[in-house]
Tab-separated table of C-alpha atoms in Angstrom:
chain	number	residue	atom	x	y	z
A	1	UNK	CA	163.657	15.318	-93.353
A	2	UNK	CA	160.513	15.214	-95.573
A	3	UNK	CA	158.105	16.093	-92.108
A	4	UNK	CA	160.103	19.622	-92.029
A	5	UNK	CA	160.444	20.284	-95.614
A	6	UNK	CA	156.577	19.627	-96.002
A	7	UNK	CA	155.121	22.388	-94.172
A	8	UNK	CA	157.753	24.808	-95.492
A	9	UNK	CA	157.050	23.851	-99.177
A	10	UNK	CA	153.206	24.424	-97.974
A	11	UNK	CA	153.935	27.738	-96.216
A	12	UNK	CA	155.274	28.917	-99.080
A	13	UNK	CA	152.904	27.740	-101.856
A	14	UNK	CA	150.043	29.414	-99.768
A	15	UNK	CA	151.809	31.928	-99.423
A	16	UNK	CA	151.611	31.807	-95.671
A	17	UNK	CA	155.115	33.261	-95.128
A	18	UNK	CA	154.100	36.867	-96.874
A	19	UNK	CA	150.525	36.595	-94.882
A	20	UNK	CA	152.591	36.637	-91.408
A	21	UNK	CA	155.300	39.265	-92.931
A	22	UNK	CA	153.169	41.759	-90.228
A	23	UNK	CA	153.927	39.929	-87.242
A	24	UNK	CA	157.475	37.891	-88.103
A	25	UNK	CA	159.434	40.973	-87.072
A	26	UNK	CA	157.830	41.379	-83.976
A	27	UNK	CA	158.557	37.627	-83.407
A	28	UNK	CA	162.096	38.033	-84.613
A	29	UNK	CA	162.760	40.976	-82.142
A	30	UNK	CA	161.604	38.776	-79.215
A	31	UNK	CA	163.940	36.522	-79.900
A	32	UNK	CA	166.747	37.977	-80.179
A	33	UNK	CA	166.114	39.844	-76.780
A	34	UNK	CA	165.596	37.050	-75.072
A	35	UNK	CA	169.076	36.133	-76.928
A	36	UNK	CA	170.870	39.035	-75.712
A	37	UNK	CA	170.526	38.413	-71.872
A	38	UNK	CA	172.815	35.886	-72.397
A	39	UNK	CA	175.700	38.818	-73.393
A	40	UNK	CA	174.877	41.590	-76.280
A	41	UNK	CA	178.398	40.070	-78.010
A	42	UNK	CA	176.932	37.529	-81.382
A	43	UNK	CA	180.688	36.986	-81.486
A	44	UNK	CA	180.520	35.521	-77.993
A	45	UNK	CA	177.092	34.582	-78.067
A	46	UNK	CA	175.854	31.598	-80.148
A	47	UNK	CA	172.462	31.754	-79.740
A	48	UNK	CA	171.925	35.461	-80.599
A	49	UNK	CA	174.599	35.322	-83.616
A	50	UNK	CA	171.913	33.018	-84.716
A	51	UNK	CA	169.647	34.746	-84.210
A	52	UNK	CA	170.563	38.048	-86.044
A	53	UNK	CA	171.493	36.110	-88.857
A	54	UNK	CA	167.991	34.415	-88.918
A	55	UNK	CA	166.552	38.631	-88.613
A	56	UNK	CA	168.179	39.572	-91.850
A	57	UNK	CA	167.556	36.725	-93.852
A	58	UNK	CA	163.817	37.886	-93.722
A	59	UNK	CA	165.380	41.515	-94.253
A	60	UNK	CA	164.392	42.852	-90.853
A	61	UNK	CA	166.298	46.286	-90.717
A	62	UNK	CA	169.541	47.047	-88.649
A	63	UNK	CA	167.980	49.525	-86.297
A	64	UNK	CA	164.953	46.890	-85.045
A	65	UNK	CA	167.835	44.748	-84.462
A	66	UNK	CA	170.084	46.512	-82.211
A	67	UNK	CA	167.096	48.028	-80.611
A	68	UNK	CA	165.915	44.349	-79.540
A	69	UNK	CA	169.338	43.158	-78.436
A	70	UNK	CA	169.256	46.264	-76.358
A	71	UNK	CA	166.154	45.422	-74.655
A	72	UNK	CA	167.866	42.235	-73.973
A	73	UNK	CA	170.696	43.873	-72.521
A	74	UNK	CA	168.902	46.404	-69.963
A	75	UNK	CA	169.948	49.782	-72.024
A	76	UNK	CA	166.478	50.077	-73.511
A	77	UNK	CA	163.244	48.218	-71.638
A	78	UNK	CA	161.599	45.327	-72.691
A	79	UNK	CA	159.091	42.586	-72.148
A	80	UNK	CA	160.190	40.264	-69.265
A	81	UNK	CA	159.777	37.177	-71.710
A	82	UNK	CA	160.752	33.394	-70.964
A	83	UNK	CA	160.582	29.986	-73.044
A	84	UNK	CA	157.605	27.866	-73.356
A	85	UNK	CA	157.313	24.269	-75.072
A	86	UNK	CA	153.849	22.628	-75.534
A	87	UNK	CA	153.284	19.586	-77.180
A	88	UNK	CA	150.552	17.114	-78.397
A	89	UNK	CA	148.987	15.720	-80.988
A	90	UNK	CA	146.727	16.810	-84.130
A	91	UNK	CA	144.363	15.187	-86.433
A	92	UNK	CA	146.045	11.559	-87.717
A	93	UNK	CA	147.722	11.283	-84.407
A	94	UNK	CA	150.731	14.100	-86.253
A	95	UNK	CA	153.097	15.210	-83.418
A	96	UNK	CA	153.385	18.567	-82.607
A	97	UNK	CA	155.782	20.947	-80.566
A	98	UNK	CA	155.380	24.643	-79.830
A	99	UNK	CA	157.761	26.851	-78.620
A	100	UNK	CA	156.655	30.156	-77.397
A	101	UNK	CA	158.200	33.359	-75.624
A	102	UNK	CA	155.795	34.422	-72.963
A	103	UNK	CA	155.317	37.028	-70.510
A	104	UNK	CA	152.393	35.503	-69.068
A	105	UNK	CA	152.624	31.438	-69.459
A	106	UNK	CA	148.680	30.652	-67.731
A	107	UNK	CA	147.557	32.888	-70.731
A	108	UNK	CA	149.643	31.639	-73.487
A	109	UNK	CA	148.855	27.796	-72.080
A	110	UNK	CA	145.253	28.565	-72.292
A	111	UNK	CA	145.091	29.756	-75.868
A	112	UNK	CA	147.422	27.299	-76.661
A	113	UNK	CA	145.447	24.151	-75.637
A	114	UNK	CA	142.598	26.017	-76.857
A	115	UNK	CA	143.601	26.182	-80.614
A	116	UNK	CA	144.700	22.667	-80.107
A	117	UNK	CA	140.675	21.475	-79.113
A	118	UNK	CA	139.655	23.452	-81.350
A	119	UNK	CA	141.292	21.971	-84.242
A	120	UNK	CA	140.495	18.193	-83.681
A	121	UNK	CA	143.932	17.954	-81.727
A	122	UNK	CA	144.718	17.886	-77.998
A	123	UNK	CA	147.460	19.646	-76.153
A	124	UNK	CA	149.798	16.315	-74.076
A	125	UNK	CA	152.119	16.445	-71.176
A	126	UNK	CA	155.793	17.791	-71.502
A	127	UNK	CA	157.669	15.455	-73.116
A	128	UNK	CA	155.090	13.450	-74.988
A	129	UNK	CA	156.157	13.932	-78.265
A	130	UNK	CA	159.956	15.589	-77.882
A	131	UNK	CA	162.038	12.565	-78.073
A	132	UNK	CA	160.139	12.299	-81.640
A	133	UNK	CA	162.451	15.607	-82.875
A	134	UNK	CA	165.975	16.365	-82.896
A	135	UNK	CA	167.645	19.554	-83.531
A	136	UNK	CA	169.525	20.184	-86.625
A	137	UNK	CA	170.590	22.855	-88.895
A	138	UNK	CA	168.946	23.178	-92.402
A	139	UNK	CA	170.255	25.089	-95.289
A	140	UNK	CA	167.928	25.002	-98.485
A	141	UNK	CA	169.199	26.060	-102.009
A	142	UNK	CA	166.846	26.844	-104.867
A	143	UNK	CA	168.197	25.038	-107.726
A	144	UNK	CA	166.655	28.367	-109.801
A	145	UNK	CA	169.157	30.455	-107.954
A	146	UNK	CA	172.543	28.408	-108.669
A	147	UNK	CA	173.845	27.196	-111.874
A	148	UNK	CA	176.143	24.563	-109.784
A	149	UNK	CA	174.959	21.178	-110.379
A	150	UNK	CA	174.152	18.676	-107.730
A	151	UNK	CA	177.429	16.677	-107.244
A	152	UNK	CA	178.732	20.272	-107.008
A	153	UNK	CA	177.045	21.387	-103.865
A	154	UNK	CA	177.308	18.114	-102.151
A	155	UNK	CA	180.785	17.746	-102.237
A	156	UNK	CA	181.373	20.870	-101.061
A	157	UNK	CA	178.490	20.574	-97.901
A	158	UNK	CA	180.391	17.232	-96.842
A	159	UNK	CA	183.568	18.962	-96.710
A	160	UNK	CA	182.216	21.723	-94.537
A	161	UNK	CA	180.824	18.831	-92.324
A	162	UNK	CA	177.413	18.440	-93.229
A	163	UNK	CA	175.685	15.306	-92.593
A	164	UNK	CA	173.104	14.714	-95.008
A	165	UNK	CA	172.043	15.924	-98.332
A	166	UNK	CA	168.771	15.512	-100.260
A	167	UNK	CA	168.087	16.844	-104.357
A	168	UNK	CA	164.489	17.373	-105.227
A	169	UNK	CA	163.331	19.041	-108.657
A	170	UNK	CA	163.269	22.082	-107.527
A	171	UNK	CA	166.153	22.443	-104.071
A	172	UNK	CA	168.976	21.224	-101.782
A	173	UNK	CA	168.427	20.682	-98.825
A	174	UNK	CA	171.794	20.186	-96.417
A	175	UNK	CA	171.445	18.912	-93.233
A	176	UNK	CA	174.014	19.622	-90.256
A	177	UNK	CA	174.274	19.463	-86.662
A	178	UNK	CA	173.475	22.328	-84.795
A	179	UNK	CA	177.282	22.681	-83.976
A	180	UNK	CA	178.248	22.433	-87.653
A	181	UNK	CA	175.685	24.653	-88.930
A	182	UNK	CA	177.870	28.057	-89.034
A	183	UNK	CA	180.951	26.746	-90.625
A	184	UNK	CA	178.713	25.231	-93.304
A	185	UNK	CA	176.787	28.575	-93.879
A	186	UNK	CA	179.563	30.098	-93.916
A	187	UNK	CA	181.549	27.644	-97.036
A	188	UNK	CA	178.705	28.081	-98.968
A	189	UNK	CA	177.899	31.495	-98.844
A	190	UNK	CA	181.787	31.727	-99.835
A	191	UNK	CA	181.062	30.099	-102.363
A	192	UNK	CA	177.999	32.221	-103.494
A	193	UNK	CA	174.909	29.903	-102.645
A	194	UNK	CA	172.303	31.662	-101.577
A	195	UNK	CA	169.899	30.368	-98.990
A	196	UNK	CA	165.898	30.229	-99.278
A	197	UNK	CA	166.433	28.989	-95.803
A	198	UNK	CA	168.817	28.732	-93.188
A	199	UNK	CA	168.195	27.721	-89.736
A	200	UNK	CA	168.901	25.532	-86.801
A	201	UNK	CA	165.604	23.936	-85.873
A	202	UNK	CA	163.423	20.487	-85.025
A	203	UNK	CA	163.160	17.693	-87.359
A	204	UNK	CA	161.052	14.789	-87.051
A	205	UNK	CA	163.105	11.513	-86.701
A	206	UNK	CA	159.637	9.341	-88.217
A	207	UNK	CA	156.396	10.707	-89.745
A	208	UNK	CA	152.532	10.298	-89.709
A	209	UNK	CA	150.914	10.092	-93.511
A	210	UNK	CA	147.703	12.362	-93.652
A	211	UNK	CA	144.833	11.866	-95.688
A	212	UNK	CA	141.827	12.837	-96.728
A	213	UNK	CA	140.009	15.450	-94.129
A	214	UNK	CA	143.063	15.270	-91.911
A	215	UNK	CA	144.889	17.150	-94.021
A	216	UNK	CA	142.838	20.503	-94.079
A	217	UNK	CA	142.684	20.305	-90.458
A	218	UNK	CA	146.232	20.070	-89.783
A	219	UNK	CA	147.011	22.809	-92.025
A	220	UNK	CA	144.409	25.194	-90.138
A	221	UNK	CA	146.089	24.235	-86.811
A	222	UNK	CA	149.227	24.215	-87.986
A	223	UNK	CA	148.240	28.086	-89.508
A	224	UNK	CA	146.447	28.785	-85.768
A	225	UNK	CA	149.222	28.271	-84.056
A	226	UNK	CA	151.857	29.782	-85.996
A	227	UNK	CA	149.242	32.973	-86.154
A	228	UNK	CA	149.146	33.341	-82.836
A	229	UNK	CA	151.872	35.820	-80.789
A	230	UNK	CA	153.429	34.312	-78.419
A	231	UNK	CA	153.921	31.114	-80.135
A	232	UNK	CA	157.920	31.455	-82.374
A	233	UNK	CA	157.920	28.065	-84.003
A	234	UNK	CA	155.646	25.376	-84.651
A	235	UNK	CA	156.862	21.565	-85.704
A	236	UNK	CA	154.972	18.209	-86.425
A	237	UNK	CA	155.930	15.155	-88.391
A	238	UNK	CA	153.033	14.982	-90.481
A	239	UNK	CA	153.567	14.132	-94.186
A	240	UNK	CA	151.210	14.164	-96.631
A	241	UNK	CA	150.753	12.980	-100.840
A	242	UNK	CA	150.721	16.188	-103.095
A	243	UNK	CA	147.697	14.655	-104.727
A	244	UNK	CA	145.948	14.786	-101.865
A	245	UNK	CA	147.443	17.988	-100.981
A	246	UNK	CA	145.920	19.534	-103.993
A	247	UNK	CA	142.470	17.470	-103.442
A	248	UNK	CA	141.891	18.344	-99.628
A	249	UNK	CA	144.702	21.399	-98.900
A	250	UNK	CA	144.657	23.549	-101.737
C-alpha cells in the first residue's frame, strides 16, 4: 500500500491538493455526470453514490452536484464525455496509469503521451502496466483527529470487513475491497472517525524505489499529469526514501 500512500503524503506536504482546489470541482462534476447516465438514483447507482460522496468530502456544494448529475441525466446539457486509460512508464522504470474523461480522445492521447516524453517517461500499449494495480477501497484516519487508539480502530475495520490495516506515526490506513468499501465507511463514520481520505481506487501490488534525480522527475510528471483537464486520476508504484525525498523532492 506504501506506492499509493506515497504520492498522497507528497500531494499533501506540497501542498499540491490546495494548488488544484481550482480545477478539482470541475473534475469532480465530470465524473459524476458521466456517473449519472448510468440512472440519476445513488441509491440504485453504485458508481455515482460514490461518487457524490467523493464531491463532498472535498466540500463541493449541493447545487454543482445535482447540476452535474443532471447533465448526466439529459435534463440539463453536458459534455458528451467517455473513459480513457493510458499507461506507461516514468523515470526508474515507475508504472503509471491514467484515467481520463474525454470528449475528444486523439487530443487528450496527444497531450498525454506528450507530458509523458517530456518528462523522461514514455506513454506503453493498453495493458502494459494494469495487471501491476488492483482496485481497492482506502479509508485514511489522522491519528490527530481521533483519540481511539490503534487496537481500537482495527478491531472495529475487521468487523466491518476490511482486509488490511496499516499504523504509521501520524494515520490509519484501512484497506477494503471495492465491494466492502461502503459498509466500512459507513461503521466508522458511526462510530465518529473522520476520514482525510476515502476512496475506491488503484493500488500497486509491487513497487519501484526512486532515487536520486528520478525522484524530481517523477514528481513533475506525476504533477503534469494530474494538472492537466481531462486526465481524473493518476497512479504509479513508485516509492521513494524520505531522505531522499527531502534531498532531491523538496
Amino acid at each position: 500500500m506504501a506506492g499509493h500512500s506515497k504520492w498522497k503524503n507528497i500531494q499533501h506536504r506540497k501542498g499540491r491538493q490546495d494548488a488544484l482546489r481550482g480545477k478539482i470541482f470541475a473534475k469532480l462534476s465530470r465524473e459524476i455526470t458521466v456517473a449519472a447516465r448510468e440512472g440519476g438514483d445513488p441509491d440504485i447507482n453504485q458508481r455515482l453514490r460514490l461518487a457524490i460522496a467523493k464531491a463532498r468530502s472535498q466540500n463541493m456544494p449541493n447545487d454543482n452536484i445535482e447540476r452535474a448529475i443532471k447533465k448526466g441525466t439529459g435534463e440539463e446539457g453536458g459534455g458528451n464525455y467517455e473513459a480513457a486509460t493510458y499507461e506507461g512508464y516514468g523515470p526508474g522504470g515507475a508504472a503509471v496509469m491514467v484515467e481520463a474523461l474525454t470528449d475528444n480522445r486523439n487530443r487528450t492521447a496527444a497531450d498525454v503521451r506528450h507530458i509523458f516524453t517530456k518528462r523522461d517517461g514514455n506513454l506503453g500499449e493498453a495493458g502494459c502496466v494494469a495487471w501491476m494495480f488492483e482496485r481497492k477501497g482506502i479509508l485514511t484516519i489522522d491519528r490527530e483527529h481521533t483519540d481511539k487508539g490503534e487496537d481500537d480502530v482495527l478491531m472495529l475495520a475487521l468487523e466491518a470487513g476490511a482486509e488490511d490495516f496499516e499504523a504509521t506515526e501520524e494515520t490509519f490506513e484501512i484497506t477494503t475491497s471495492p465491494e466492502a468499501f461502503e459498509e466500512v465507511k459507513n461503521t466508522l463514520e458511526e462510530e465518529g472517525f473522520p476520514f482525510s481520505t476515502a476512496e475506491v481506487t488503484m493500488v500497486p501490488k509491487n513497487t519501484v524505489d526512486l532515487t536520486g534525480e528520478q525522484i524530481p522527475k517523477m514528481l513533475a510528471l506525476m504533477e503534469a499529469l494530474e494538472d492537466h483537464d481531462d486526465v481524473q486520476s493518476v497512479y504509479a508504484n513508485f516509492e521513494m526514501d524520505d531522505v531522499e525525498l527531502e534531498k532531491y523532492g523538496g
